[in-house]
Structures are given as C-alpha cells and as structure tokens.
Amino acid sequence: MYKYDSYDQQMVDTRVAEFRDQVRRRLSGELTEEQFRPLRLQNGLYLQLHAYMLRVAVPYGTLNSAQMTVLGDIADKYDRGYGHFTTRQNIQYNWIKLEDTPDILADLAKVEMHAIQTSGNCIRNISSDQYAGAAADEVVDPRPYAELLRQWSSFHPEFLTLPRKFKIAVIASETDRAAMRLHDIGIKMVRNPAGEIGAQFYAGGGMGRTPMIGPMIREFVPLDQLITYSEACLRVYNRYGRRDNKYKARIKILVHELGKDEYTRQVEEEFAHLLGQGIEPPLAELERIKQYFVDPAFEAGASDELDLSDPDFRLWVERNTHAHKQAGYVIANVSLKPVGGIPGDASADQIRLMAQLAKDYSFDELRVTHAQNIVFPHVKKADLYTLWKALDEAGLGIANLDTLGDIIACPGLDYCSLANARSIPVAQKISERFGSAEKQAEIGELKLKISGCINACGHHHAGHIGILGVDKKGVENYQLLLGGCEGADTSLGKITGPGFDENGIVDAVEKATEVYLSNKQDGERFLDTYRRIGMDPFKEAIYG
Amino acid sequence: MVDVQFRFRDDEAVNDSAVTVDAFTEQTNATAVRIEPGDDARALLPFLDRLRLIEVNFPAWTDGRGYSSARVLREAGFTGEIRAVGDVVIDMLSHLKRCGFDAFAPDKPLNPADAQAAFERWDNVYQATADGRQPIWALRHQS
Amino acid sequence: MKILTGNDLKTGAVTWWTGVGWSLDVNDAADVGEDGAKIIAREEGVQNVFAAYVIDGEKTAAKDGWTVRPAHIKDRIRALGPTVRPDLTLKPSDPEAVNWVI
Ligand code: HEM
Ligand code: SF4
C-alpha cells in the first residue's frame, strides 16, 4: 500500500498546523461560527445532533494495521469507545470535542491519515473497489490511479469552492463493487483493443433527492492524460454548474440539463486546451506510486484445502468470502452487522482486534467497504479458520454478507441533524426478524439500504429493497422502494406507494420477501424476480 | 474604490477604473475590466494585449468561479494584473495566488499577519497551475 | 413555552438555557418568552455556545423524571441522546427513557 514520502507528510502536517491555528482563532473569538464553519467542514468536522462529529478519510478504503489501531485508539481516547464506518468507506466519530480535534488530526497524521476534504464543496475522498489488488476479475489494481487522483485533488486551488460536493470512484473490473455510476465522476480502468490500460469516464451520477445514473462520456483516456482529462471535467463543472439552487448544484444536474453530448463537447474542448498546459504528472510518477501496490509476498503453491467440518465456519466461508486471484488465498469479509446491532459501528476493541488480525493473517492490510463492512483482502486459506474463530469470539464472525441481515443504514435521526426519521432502529428490527441462518438461506442475496432522509447517505435508491425515512407531521414515517441496484447493472429503486410506521415497514419488507419466495424461479435472486414480474404483485401483497 | 491590500507585482500600480465585460467589448479603449462570476473569461481573450488590469469579483467567497477565470486568463498568456476583489477572506489567499491572482483588494481589510501566514502556508504543492511553481511530482522526478 | 438550546462551543454537547446559565439536562430549561434572540446574541458573542436556536416545548407534570418536553422529536432525541445507545444517553439506567422521545 501507498507510503507517504516527506512531501506527502509535510502536506498533512501543514494542514494540522493550519487547523490548530483556526481552532485557536475560533476559541478565542477571532472567528465567528459563520466564518469557522466552512473551515471546520473542510477538515471533516461537522455538528451533528449531539456533538461535533469527525469524519476521517480512508483513501480508497485501504488501511494498514497501524492505521486501524490508531482508529481504535482515537475512539477510546477522544470519543466514547466506538466509531461508525460509512458508505463512503470512511469512519465517523460521534462525540468529538472541538478543543481535541487538532490533537486527533496530529495523531492521524503520524500514521499517514487525515480528515482533509471529507466535507465541504470540494473533491471528496476517492472511493474504490474493496477487493482491489485481490480480486481475480480486475484488469489492473485501481488504487494507484486513485492515489494519483488523491494527490491531484488535495488542496486543488481551483476546485475548493465548487458548486457542491464532488465524489469520485475508481474501479477496474466488470463487476462494480463501488457503485461507480452513482458518483459525480466514475472511472473504470479498462484495456483497449491494442492492449493498453486507460480510463473510461462516467459523469453525472449521484443519489440524493434526484438520483441519476452517470452516462459514459469517454471510452478511453490514455494514462498520460488522466489528470488533464479530470481537470477538464472539473473546470467545466466549476464554471457552469448551477449555483442558484443548492439542490440543483450537483454535476448530475448540469450533465442532465446540458445533455450528455453537450457536456462532453465542452469537456473535450477544455481538455484540448489543457493538454498544452503541462499539468499532467509524468508516467514515472504513476510508476512510482504503483510500486507501493505490488502484490504482497504470497506463498507459492499454498494449499486450496479448507476443513469445513465446523458448520458455522462453513456457512461463513460460503457467505462472507470471495475468490482471490492467488491460489491458496481468499478474500474475507467481516460483517459489522450482528443481529440487532448498529450497522457499521465497531468498538475500539473490535477495531484494534481487526488491526491485529490483519497483521497476523492479511499482510497488514484491511479495507472498508461501501456496505459498511471490513475486508481482509489476502488471507491464506490455511489461516482462515483461525482468523474466523478469533473474529467470532469478538462478535465479528457473523455470516450474512449481502443478505437481509447485512443492511446499510445511515445514522438517521439518532445522530444526524438533517434526518427525518431514525434509520438504525428499523435496521435492527429487520435484522432481528430476518437475521436467522434459516431465513437467510431461504431468501439469499437481498441488499436492503436505509436512509433517514432524502439525502440518501444510506443508498436507499440503490437497494434491492430501499427504505426512506420521511417526516409525516412530526411523526417518523418510512417509504418502501424496490428494484434498486448499485452493481454493473445499476438501477434506481421505485417507491411502492404510501409510507408506513416503524412496525409497518418491517411487515412490508416481510410481504415483499414472501412475494419473491412464491414467485421465484430457479436460481433467481430477489432482484431478478422483481425485474421479471415487476412492481404490481408486490404492491398488491403489500397494500391489497 | 476599494484599496489593494496585497500586491505581488513590481510594475506601477494600475488605477484605471474597470468596466464590465459587456461594456468592454463595445468600448474598445478601456484598459481595465471587471469579471463577475457568471462572465466568460474567454470572451476577453482576443483583447488581452491591450488590458492592463482584470478584476475578478467574488460577491461571496463560496462562489469559486473566479478561480477558473483567473487560470483561463493566465493560460492564455495574460501578464497584466489580475486582482481579486469582493468577499476575499484569509483562507482563500494562497489558493487565489496559485490560480494566477497577483493583487488582492478585499472588501474588509484582512489582518496582515494572518494574511502573510496564509500566503506562506504551503511550502510545496501537488498541482501544476498558473503560478509556475514546481509541483511535488516534478520535484520527485528531477534528475 | 419557548426553550433555548444550543451546543457548547468547546465540547459540542447539547445544552439548554436555564435562565442563568446552561445545563445538559433539558428539565432545567427555562421559558425564555420573547428573549431568545437577545440571549443567543449575548451567549454566542462570548463563545459559550454556538448553533443556538429557540424551540417550542411544554412544561409537563413530573413523570419518570421528565418535566420539560420539546415539541419536536428531533429535539427530544437531542435531549435524551441516541435512542439506540441507551448507555450514552441522559438516563443510562432507565430502559424506558427511549419511549419518551416517541
Ligand atoms: C451526519 C452527518 C451527515 C450529513 C450532514 C450528511 C449530509 C449529506 C447531504 C446533505 C447529502 C446530499 C447531497 C446532495 O444531494 O447534494 C449527502 C449525501 C450522501 N452522503 Fe451524507 N451526510 C452525513 C452522514 C453520512 C454518512 C454517515 C454516510 C455514510 C454512511 C454518508 C454518505 C453519503 C452518501 C453516499 C451520499 C449520497 C451520494 C451522493 O449523492 O453523492 N453521509 N449527505
Ligand atoms: S440520509 Fe439524511 S438522515 Fe441519513 S445521514 Fe444522510 S443526511 Fe442524515
């Protein structure tokens, strides 16, 4: 994984010093809250319902154990003993004190981490495939390109006051595990007919109140033009994105209003101009970055044998592991969704334990996934049982990946000041009702995603089943959506009809699963059945 | 007129009064123009050689279109003064300078010590922009 | 009644105006009548709180230790704490406290 050199370290240290100074000016009254707010936001410090919240960036979701250990330590030292892993592959702390934040950022900087641009109308943390560098189906490891983009986008002087936030995802396989087309810019690394690697660009995707799937705007950008092309996309957006209405300010609206062809034309024109400006790092820089992402020292000829005599382990292997590109190895997912638990939350002890286990069994590496889980990317099959045992003892061994137990939920009204309704209690009720091994075996893959308001932090548009919290005259109410999907065949869910109260929505989910079970044909997942039979049978069962 | 508080040029101060972009394209003898956020800086490109001063207005510091305007002008070879006017705040200064601004006339004068610290904050930078500074990637690959 | 609430500048904690100072307990909240804006200006001006605002609420008969009830669920959750972590709320040893917010 990437290692800072003295330049990178200096950038982050400088930022800590800058923020320390800003906090000092705020506490002394030199800065008003109005002046300070945008500054704290650019350092990931929000005000939530109960306290300050700090969002720490996990660039493209990759961590080493030293970093993970510090994340655990921060939870103990400055928070209340836990953190929340988010759909943007970051971690949030809910009980941060303003006076502590410069010290927290300094602790993070010591392990090459930061909270830079995790909020505000700038280019945010870049997300990627959690299986990068490990999956058999990738064309190339997407992370070096994400790192190149991370450096380019950090403190980019032209793009710190964009019309609205800007999220980029980079993937490199046909199977999209990062919801790439639901980002402001999605980049898919591809190989062209001549065998060269390049970047395919998608623009104008997003969720929020007007969800849109980003169209492709360029089939192939050569590697030595990647930054220049990105800069062109951003400049057109910065100049022409709407600033009259915050709800229409995302790039998806610009692309939609101009039309994909006109936006593309403007980008190409800007791109042609920028090619002459010498803003592209040399390919040698990409090569320098790439050397940090070479494969770890896999053991050649490691055995593919697994002793599956323990039935619980067997289930976990079936549900939570994924094929590795290296024989004798496997990708293991830790579900942060115990039955009745809070999706994405992990205690300081759990975080540190995962750090230690990654050191012992996964070449010092972990990943955070957009489904709010943790991945051990490189586990030798011979170690898998020992790893699982250790996880299971700490309540981290549950086998429910991509099933109804593995719910994505935003913090909702329990923590978030923008929320209309609570998300977590709904997730808990659903996981209690459908979390048993039998139910999961029966229902199979079913991705359920909950947001506490229209902002869609919980990806409800992209859930096979989505739930959206709304405010009905001061009372929490929940709408049901069906048919969303964030994968390569991205689709947006449709609302079934009138909303429900908390128990009603759990019943409605149950009815939806019943319709699926009585209609499914061989091998169909919930989503497949929905796509085949359409909304009507579900509506009938739910409201009829 | 608001005073220029910081200026990074050795030539004589320009005091010509700036006209709007619309007025400028009709009035061929003006030497100073003011760009508003919604104006297209590229409309000025045919006339750069007779312009001495281009003011870029920031009615609100959160509207970042002026950064692109300045870079567009510098990329086209403009060497006259580009002056940031309006709601110019401390934490913008180094970024503005990186995009090609070389004069600053904030509506509300800034604390000079804080401003100086802000201008000098970043020893190194990640991107190549209009200020000609060597980005980190270039420093890394110097032979 | 009109209740004034905000967040402590240093710690971010939710606080309630008591008439003389700030309390972490909503039950200490005073009726600020028409004075909300004036108190906000003064208290924010001296860096005691930020993001302060006035809400509607009512004085209730004492029940399970509650005597002041903010009108909106959002402020009741602010008053109590996250309903999904009773251990971190204003009333960690009262499992029924969660029902008060609904
Ligand atoms: C509590 C603090 C949070 C606040 C104030 C907040 C605010 C917002 C807002 C306003 C939007 C809509 C943006 C738009 O449509 O232009 C949004 C979108 C989003 N947020 Fe959050 N959010 C918070 C927490 C989270 C968390 C915890 C996650 C991850 C679990 C998250 C991930 C996202 C994602 C994935 C989107 C939607 C994708 C998009 O439209 O780009 N946010 N957030
Ligand atoms: S979806 Fe709404 S309620 Fe949930 S975290 Fe985002 S802003 Fe808050």
mmCIF file of C-alpha atoms in Angstrom, chain A residues 170-473:
data_model
loop_
_atom_site.group_PDB
_atom_site.id
_atom_site.type_symbol
_atom_site.label_atom_id
_atom_site.label_comp_id
_atom_site.label_asym_id
_atom_site.label_seq_id
_atom_site.Cartn_x
_atom_site.Cartn_y
_atom_site.Cartn_z
ATOM 1 C CA VAL A 170 -12.292 4.352 -9.468
ATOM 2 C CA ILE A 171 -12.840 0.688 -10.294
ATOM 3 C CA ALA A 172 -11.145 -1.784 -12.630
ATOM 4 C CA SER A 173 -13.426 -4.738 -13.148
ATOM 5 C CA GLU A 174 -16.688 -5.563 -14.880
ATOM 6 C CA THR A 175 -18.312 -6.313 -11.549
ATOM 7 C CA ASP A 176 -18.870 -2.911 -9.994
ATOM 8 C CA ARG A 177 -18.412 -3.170 -6.234
ATOM 9 C CA ALA A 178 -18.168 0.582 -5.608
ATOM 10 C CA ALA A 179 -21.422 1.976 -7.074
ATOM 11 C CA MET A 180 -19.200 3.736 -9.590
ATOM 12 C CA ARG A 181 -22.023 5.059 -11.760
ATOM 13 C CA LEU A 182 -23.658 6.727 -8.780
ATOM 14 C CA HIS A 183 -20.706 9.087 -8.347
ATOM 15 C CA ASP A 184 -20.147 12.569 -9.736
ATOM 16 C CA ILE A 185 -17.361 11.056 -11.754
ATOM 17 C CA GLY A 186 -16.950 7.328 -12.124
ATOM 18 C CA ILE A 187 -13.756 5.976 -13.602
ATOM 19 C CA LYS A 188 -13.387 2.438 -14.839
ATOM 20 C CA MET A 189 -9.894 1.301 -15.732
ATOM 21 C CA VAL A 190 -10.092 -0.721 -18.946
ATOM 22 C CA ARG A 191 -7.886 -2.315 -21.571
ATOM 23 C CA ASN A 192 -8.344 -1.108 -25.157
ATOM 24 C CA PRO A 193 -8.128 -3.336 -28.245
ATOM 25 C CA ALA A 194 -4.419 -2.517 -28.518
ATOM 26 C CA GLY A 195 -3.924 -3.936 -25.036
ATOM 27 C CA GLU A 196 -3.195 -0.608 -23.331
ATOM 28 C CA ILE A 197 -4.642 0.392 -19.983
ATOM 29 C CA GLY A 198 -6.701 3.552 -19.853
ATOM 30 C CA ALA A 199 -9.585 5.183 -18.046
ATOM 31 C CA GLN A 200 -13.232 5.123 -19.044
ATOM 32 C CA PHE A 201 -15.081 8.153 -17.696
ATOM 33 C CA TYR A 202 -18.675 8.403 -16.486
ATOM 34 C CA ALA A 203 -20.071 11.708 -15.279
ATOM 35 C CA GLY A 204 -23.155 12.998 -13.566
ATOM 36 C CA GLY A 205 -24.219 10.092 -11.404
ATOM 37 C CA GLY A 206 -25.433 10.607 -7.862
ATOM 38 C CA MET A 207 -28.108 9.884 -5.315
ATOM 39 C CA GLY A 208 -29.674 12.464 -3.067
ATOM 40 C CA ARG A 209 -33.058 13.878 -3.993
ATOM 41 C CA THR A 210 -32.635 13.425 -7.762
ATOM 42 C CA PRO A 211 -30.836 10.128 -8.232
ATOM 43 C CA MET A 212 -29.152 9.630 -11.587
ATOM 44 C CA ILE A 213 -27.001 7.003 -13.201
ATOM 45 C CA GLY A 214 -23.950 8.595 -14.768
ATOM 46 C CA PRO A 215 -23.605 8.195 -18.545
ATOM 47 C CA MET A 216 -20.266 7.326 -20.143
ATOM 48 C CA ILE A 217 -18.611 10.439 -21.509
ATOM 49 C CA ARG A 218 -15.393 8.951 -22.802
ATOM 50 C CA GLU A 219 -14.492 5.413 -23.649
ATOM 51 C CA PHE A 220 -10.756 5.663 -23.195
ATOM 52 C CA VAL A 221 -8.466 8.280 -21.696
ATOM 53 C CA PRO A 222 -4.799 7.316 -22.032
ATOM 54 C CA LEU A 223 -2.894 7.076 -18.760
ATOM 55 C CA ASP A 224 -0.699 10.039 -19.563
ATOM 56 C CA GLN A 225 -3.790 12.262 -19.836
ATOM 57 C CA LEU A 226 -5.755 11.097 -16.822
ATOM 58 C CA ILE A 227 -5.222 14.170 -14.665
ATOM 59 C CA THR A 228 -5.669 16.563 -17.567
ATOM 60 C CA TYR A 229 -8.985 14.988 -18.502
ATOM 61 C CA SER A 230 -10.180 15.054 -14.884
ATOM 62 C CA GLU A 231 -9.208 18.694 -14.649
ATOM 63 C CA ALA A 232 -11.253 19.455 -17.763
ATOM 64 C CA CYS A 233 -14.314 17.718 -16.290
ATOM 65 C CA LEU A 234 -13.963 19.708 -13.084
ATOM 66 C CA ARG A 235 -13.339 23.038 -14.750
ATOM 67 C CA VAL A 236 -16.455 22.812 -16.873
ATOM 68 C CA TYR A 237 -18.395 21.928 -13.749
ATOM 69 C CA ASN A 238 -16.860 24.712 -11.684
ATOM 70 C CA ARG A 239 -17.664 27.293 -14.334
ATOM 71 C CA TYR A 240 -21.123 26.158 -15.332
ATOM 72 C CA GLY A 241 -22.589 24.043 -12.531
ATOM 73 C CA ARG A 242 -25.655 25.729 -11.034
ATOM 74 C CA ARG A 243 -25.085 27.927 -8.033
ATOM 75 C CA ASP A 244 -28.538 29.452 -7.747
ATOM 76 C CA ASN A 245 -30.067 26.451 -6.006
ATOM 77 C CA LYS A 246 -28.206 24.114 -3.677
ATOM 78 C CA TYR A 247 -30.478 21.237 -4.618
ATOM 79 C CA LYS A 248 -29.601 21.622 -8.288
ATOM 80 C CA ALA A 249 -25.906 22.215 -7.835
ATOM 81 C CA ARG A 250 -24.502 18.726 -8.241
ATOM 82 C CA ILE A 251 -22.843 17.860 -11.545
ATOM 83 C CA LYS A 252 -25.648 15.406 -12.305
ATOM 84 C CA ILE A 253 -27.985 18.361 -12.864
ATOM 85 C CA LEU A 254 -25.504 20.107 -15.169
ATOM 86 C CA VAL A 255 -24.987 16.964 -17.229
ATOM 87 C CA HIS A 256 -28.723 16.386 -17.298
ATOM 88 C CA GLU A 257 -29.634 19.959 -18.264
ATOM 89 C CA LEU A 258 -26.908 20.363 -20.879
ATOM 90 C CA GLY A 259 -27.329 16.837 -22.093
ATOM 91 C CA LYS A 260 -24.527 14.329 -22.019
ATOM 92 C CA ASP A 261 -23.354 15.257 -25.518
ATOM 93 C CA GLU A 262 -23.049 18.962 -24.854
ATOM 94 C CA TYR A 263 -21.300 18.438 -21.519
ATOM 95 C CA THR A 264 -18.916 16.030 -23.229
ATOM 96 C CA ARG A 265 -18.268 18.514 -26.015
ATOM 97 C CA GLN A 266 -17.378 21.224 -23.518
ATOM 98 C CA VAL A 267 -15.102 18.872 -21.618
ATOM 99 C CA GLU A 268 -13.342 17.839 -24.821
ATOM 100 C CA GLU A 269 -12.809 21.472 -25.775
ATOM 101 C CA GLU A 270 -11.362 22.274 -22.352
ATOM 102 C CA PHE A 271 -9.309 19.094 -22.481
ATOM 103 C CA ALA A 272 -7.788 20.014 -25.846
ATOM 104 C CA HIS A 273 -6.788 23.347 -24.370
ATOM 105 C CA LEU A 274 -5.405 21.898 -21.135
ATOM 106 C CA LEU A 275 -3.271 19.336 -22.959
ATOM 107 C CA GLY A 276 -0.999 22.218 -23.883
ATOM 108 C CA GLN A 277 -0.662 23.429 -20.285
ATOM 109 C CA GLY A 278 1.757 20.884 -18.882
ATOM 110 C CA ILE A 279 -0.387 19.925 -15.917
ATOM 111 C CA GLU A 280 -0.048 16.158 -16.284
ATOM 112 C CA PRO A 281 2.375 14.348 -13.969
ATOM 113 C CA PRO A 282 4.840 12.196 -15.907
ATOM 114 C CA LEU A 283 4.143 8.472 -16.227
ATOM 115 C CA ALA A 284 7.164 7.977 -13.983
ATOM 116 C CA GLU A 285 5.037 9.336 -11.129
ATOM 117 C CA LEU A 286 2.404 6.706 -11.754
ATOM 118 C CA GLU A 287 5.157 4.084 -11.828
ATOM 119 C CA ARG A 288 6.480 5.396 -8.524
ATOM 120 C CA ILE A 289 3.044 5.064 -6.962
ATOM 121 C CA LYS A 290 2.472 1.641 -8.490
ATOM 122 C CA GLN A 291 5.493 0.128 -6.794
ATOM 123 C CA TYR A 292 3.676 0.542 -3.475
ATOM 124 C CA PHE A 293 0.838 -1.601 -4.703
ATOM 125 C CA VAL A 294 2.750 -4.653 -5.852
ATOM 126 C CA ASP A 295 1.405 -7.965 -4.598
ATOM 127 C CA PRO A 296 2.428 -8.977 -1.104
ATOM 128 C CA ALA A 297 4.743 -11.993 -0.811
ATOM 129 C CA PHE A 298 2.158 -14.700 -1.419
ATOM 130 C CA GLU A 299 3.311 -18.202 -0.675
ATOM 131 C CA ALA A 300 3.603 -20.067 -3.944
ATOM 132 C CA GLY A 301 1.723 -23.328 -4.012
ATOM 133 C CA ALA A 302 -0.315 -22.594 -0.875
ATOM 134 C CA SER A 303 -2.992 -25.203 -0.422
ATOM 135 C CA ASP A 304 -6.583 -24.638 -1.518
ATOM 136 C CA GLU A 305 -7.820 -27.150 1.032
ATOM 137 C CA LEU A 306 -10.288 -25.951 3.658
ATOM 138 C CA ASP A 307 -11.575 -28.036 6.527
ATOM 139 C CA LEU A 308 -15.274 -27.232 6.567
ATOM 140 C CA SER A 309 -16.330 -29.668 9.262
ATOM 141 C CA ASP A 310 -17.452 -26.835 11.563
ATOM 142 C CA PRO A 311 -20.889 -25.934 10.162
ATOM 143 C CA ASP A 312 -20.819 -22.326 11.348
ATOM 144 C CA PHE A 313 -17.468 -21.823 9.701
ATOM 145 C CA ARG A 314 -18.716 -23.466 6.560
ATOM 146 C CA LEU A 315 -21.616 -21.049 6.390
ATOM 147 C CA TRP A 316 -19.314 -18.090 6.913
ATOM 148 C CA VAL A 317 -16.971 -19.290 4.184
ATOM 149 C CA GLU A 318 -19.898 -19.654 1.802
ATOM 150 C CA ARG A 319 -21.382 -16.259 2.631
ATOM 151 C CA ASN A 320 -18.521 -13.987 3.522
ATOM 152 C CA THR A 321 -15.535 -15.000 1.429
ATOM 153 C CA HIS A 322 -14.696 -14.221 -2.157
ATOM 154 C CA ALA A 323 -12.314 -15.808 -4.646
ATOM 155 C CA HIS A 324 -8.762 -14.453 -4.606
ATOM 156 C CA LYS A 325 -6.579 -14.112 -7.660
ATOM 157 C CA GLN A 326 -3.838 -16.105 -5.925
ATOM 158 C CA ALA A 327 -4.235 -19.847 -5.474
ATOM 159 C CA GLY A 328 -4.406 -20.829 -1.812
ATOM 160 C CA TYR A 329 -5.732 -17.409 -0.740
ATOM 161 C CA VAL A 330 -9.148 -15.919 -0.185
ATOM 162 C CA ILE A 331 -10.775 -12.530 0.451
ATOM 163 C CA ALA A 332 -12.630 -12.490 3.782
ATOM 164 C CA ASN A 333 -15.416 -10.083 4.714
ATOM 165 C CA VAL A 334 -16.108 -9.117 8.302
ATOM 166 C CA SER A 335 -19.738 -8.175 8.639
ATOM 167 C CA LEU A 336 -20.321 -5.253 11.009
ATOM 168 C CA LYS A 337 -23.990 -6.228 11.115
ATOM 169 C CA PRO A 338 -24.638 -8.571 14.024
ATOM 170 C CA VAL A 339 -28.310 -9.424 14.511
ATOM 171 C CA GLY A 340 -29.948 -6.427 16.184
ATOM 172 C CA GLY A 341 -26.729 -4.409 16.015
ATOM 173 C CA ILE A 342 -25.986 -0.945 14.656
ATOM 174 C CA PRO A 343 -24.837 -1.250 11.034
ATOM 175 C CA GLY A 344 -21.273 -0.066 10.597
ATOM 176 C CA ASP A 345 -20.498 0.550 14.266
ATOM 177 C CA ALA A 346 -17.435 -1.090 15.791
ATOM 178 C CA SER A 347 -16.000 -0.729 19.281
ATOM 179 C CA ALA A 348 -12.457 0.418 19.909
ATOM 180 C CA ASP A 349 -11.544 -3.114 20.981
ATOM 181 C CA GLN A 350 -13.052 -4.634 17.870
ATOM 182 C CA ILE A 351 -11.221 -2.140 15.690
ATOM 183 C CA ARG A 352 -7.900 -2.925 17.340
ATOM 184 C CA LEU A 353 -8.548 -6.641 17.175
ATOM 185 C CA MET A 354 -9.188 -6.426 13.430
ATOM 186 C CA ALA A 355 -5.959 -4.451 13.130
ATOM 187 C CA GLN A 356 -4.009 -7.178 14.898
ATOM 188 C CA LEU A 357 -5.654 -9.951 12.893
ATOM 189 C CA ALA A 358 -4.865 -8.153 9.647
ATOM 190 C CA LYS A 359 -1.263 -8.012 10.712
ATOM 191 C CA ASP A 360 -1.228 -11.705 11.517
ATOM 192 C CA TYR A 361 -3.286 -13.021 8.628
ATOM 193 C CA SER A 362 -3.708 -10.483 5.828
ATOM 194 C CA PHE A 363 -0.322 -8.963 5.055
ATOM 195 C CA ASP A 364 -1.063 -5.979 7.254
ATOM 196 C CA GLU A 365 -3.980 -4.812 5.123
ATOM 197 C CA LEU A 366 -7.668 -4.063 5.615
ATOM 198 C CA ARG A 367 -10.368 -2.452 3.545
ATOM 199 C CA VAL A 368 -13.536 -0.585 4.390
ATOM 200 C CA THR A 369 -16.462 -1.328 2.087
ATOM 201 C CA HIS A 370 -19.305 0.895 0.944
ATOM 202 C CA ALA A 371 -21.606 -1.655 2.579
ATOM 203 C CA GLN A 372 -20.081 -0.613 5.938
ATOM 204 C CA ASN A 373 -18.116 -3.824 6.391
ATOM 205 C CA ILE A 374 -14.410 -4.619 6.737
ATOM 206 C CA VAL A 375 -12.377 -6.788 4.402
ATOM 207 C CA PHE A 376 -9.252 -8.851 4.988
ATOM 208 C CA PRO A 377 -8.042 -8.868 1.408
ATOM 209 C CA HIS A 378 -5.316 -11.522 1.438
ATOM 210 C CA VAL A 379 -5.933 -14.453 3.764
ATOM 211 C CA LYS A 380 -4.157 -17.753 3.292
ATOM 212 C CA LYS A 381 -6.763 -20.494 3.280
ATOM 213 C CA ALA A 382 -4.727 -22.416 5.826
ATOM 214 C CA ASP A 383 -5.223 -19.497 8.261
ATOM 215 C CA LEU A 384 -8.865 -18.882 7.564
ATOM 216 C CA TYR A 385 -10.330 -20.995 10.351
ATOM 217 C CA THR A 386 -8.070 -19.447 12.989
ATOM 218 C CA LEU A 387 -8.986 -15.984 11.728
ATOM 219 C CA TRP A 388 -12.684 -16.690 11.795
ATOM 220 C CA LYS A 389 -12.502 -18.158 15.303
ATOM 221 C CA ALA A 390 -10.816 -15.021 16.600
ATOM 222 C CA LEU A 391 -13.352 -12.799 14.854
ATOM 223 C CA ASP A 392 -16.282 -14.842 16.066
ATOM 224 C CA GLU A 393 -15.175 -14.599 19.677
ATOM 225 C CA ALA A 394 -15.316 -10.824 19.364
ATOM 226 C CA GLY A 395 -18.777 -10.860 17.805
ATOM 227 C CA LEU A 396 -17.396 -10.279 14.327
ATOM 228 C CA GLY A 397 -17.873 -13.709 12.836
ATOM 229 C CA ILE A 398 -21.439 -13.460 11.561
ATOM 230 C CA ALA A 399 -22.180 -14.970 8.170
ATOM 231 C CA ASN A 400 -24.612 -12.646 6.412
ATOM 232 C CA LEU A 401 -22.867 -10.767 3.618
ATOM 233 C CA ASP A 402 -25.300 -9.379 1.023
ATOM 234 C CA THR A 403 -28.308 -10.903 2.766
ATOM 235 C CA LEU A 404 -31.186 -9.257 4.600
ATOM 236 C CA GLY A 405 -29.052 -9.163 7.743
ATOM 237 C CA ASP A 406 -26.350 -7.113 6.028
ATOM 238 C CA ILE A 407 -28.254 -3.847 5.987
ATOM 239 C CA ILE A 408 -26.756 -0.498 5.038
ATOM 240 C CA ALA A 409 -28.124 2.255 7.258
ATOM 241 C CA CYS A 410 -27.171 5.887 7.658
ATOM 242 C CA PRO A 411 -27.041 7.349 11.193
ATOM 243 C CA GLY A 412 -30.550 8.764 10.783
ATOM 244 C CA LEU A 413 -32.336 10.751 13.458
ATOM 245 C CA ASP A 414 -30.379 9.101 16.259
ATOM 246 C CA TYR A 415 -27.350 11.160 15.268
ATOM 247 C CA CYS A 416 -27.969 13.295 12.203
ATOM 248 C CA SER A 417 -29.391 16.801 12.331
ATOM 249 C CA LEU A 418 -30.762 16.587 8.786
ATOM 250 C CA ALA A 419 -32.737 13.422 9.410
ATOM 251 C CA ASN A 420 -36.499 12.997 9.188
ATOM 252 C CA ALA A 421 -36.633 9.627 10.855
ATOM 253 C CA ARG A 422 -34.437 7.103 12.601
ATOM 254 C CA SER A 423 -32.758 4.511 10.404
ATOM 255 C CA ILE A 424 -30.958 2.335 12.919
ATOM 256 C CA PRO A 425 -33.958 1.017 14.884
ATOM 257 C CA VAL A 426 -35.566 -0.039 11.590
ATOM 258 C CA ALA A 427 -32.379 -1.845 10.598
ATOM 259 C CA GLN A 428 -32.290 -3.539 13.976
ATOM 260 C CA LYS A 429 -35.872 -4.735 13.747
ATOM 261 C CA ILE A 430 -35.407 -6.074 10.245
ATOM 262 C CA SER A 431 -32.204 -7.859 11.133
ATOM 263 C CA GLU A 432 -33.887 -9.390 14.159
ATOM 264 C CA ARG A 433 -36.758 -10.664 12.078
ATOM 265 C CA PHE A 434 -34.723 -11.931 9.131
ATOM 266 C CA GLY A 435 -31.311 -12.493 10.647
ATOM 267 C CA SER A 436 -31.508 -16.198 11.411
ATOM 268 C CA ALA A 437 -29.386 -18.543 9.331
ATOM 269 C CA GLU A 438 -32.534 -20.332 8.102
ATOM 270 C CA LYS A 439 -34.211 -17.125 6.894
ATOM 271 C CA GLN A 440 -31.057 -16.047 5.183
ATOM 272 C CA ALA A 441 -30.605 -19.388 3.459
ATOM 273 C CA GLU A 442 -34.202 -19.173 2.252
ATOM 274 C CA ILE A 443 -34.061 -15.608 0.977
ATOM 275 C CA GLY A 444 -30.466 -15.478 -0.246
ATOM 276 C CA GLU A 445 -28.952 -12.313 -1.674
ATOM 277 C CA LEU A 446 -31.051 -9.276 -0.839
ATOM 278 C CA LYS A 447 -29.487 -5.885 -0.333
ATOM 279 C CA LEU A 448 -31.530 -3.615 1.887
ATOM 280 C CA LYS A 449 -30.493 0.006 2.336
ATOM 281 C CA ILE A 450 -31.961 2.647 4.620
ATOM 282 C CA SER A 451 -31.629 6.434 4.620
ATOM 283 C CA GLY A 452 -33.126 8.710 7.251
ATOM 284 C CA CYS A 453 -33.852 11.447 4.727
ATOM 285 C CA ILE A 454 -33.807 12.267 1.044
ATOM 286 C CA ASN A 455 -30.040 12.902 1.041
ATOM 287 C CA ALA A 456 -29.590 9.182 0.556
ATOM 288 C CA CYS A 457 -26.439 8.636 2.584
ATOM 289 C CA GLY A 458 -27.731 5.107 3.131
ATOM 290 C CA HIS A 459 -28.034 4.470 -0.639
ATOM 291 C CA HIS A 460 -31.748 3.647 -0.430
ATOM 292 C CA HIS A 461 -32.166 4.292 -4.170
ATOM 293 C CA ALA A 462 -29.702 1.501 -4.856
ATOM 294 C CA GLY A 463 -31.131 -1.148 -2.545
ATOM 295 C CA HIS A 464 -32.903 -4.200 -3.925
ATOM 296 C CA ILE A 465 -35.157 -3.019 -1.150
ATOM 297 C CA GLY A 466 -34.743 0.599 -0.112
ATOM 298 C CA ILE A 467 -36.256 2.394 2.847
ATOM 299 C CA LEU A 468 -36.517 6.157 3.080
ATOM 300 C CA GLY A 469 -37.402 7.972 6.281
ATOM 301 C CA VAL A 470 -39.812 10.881 5.904
ATOM 302 C CA ASP A 471 -41.430 13.285 8.317
ATOM 303 C CA LYS A 472 -45.191 12.986 8.409
ATOM 304 C CA LYS A 473 -46.418 15.908 10.515
#
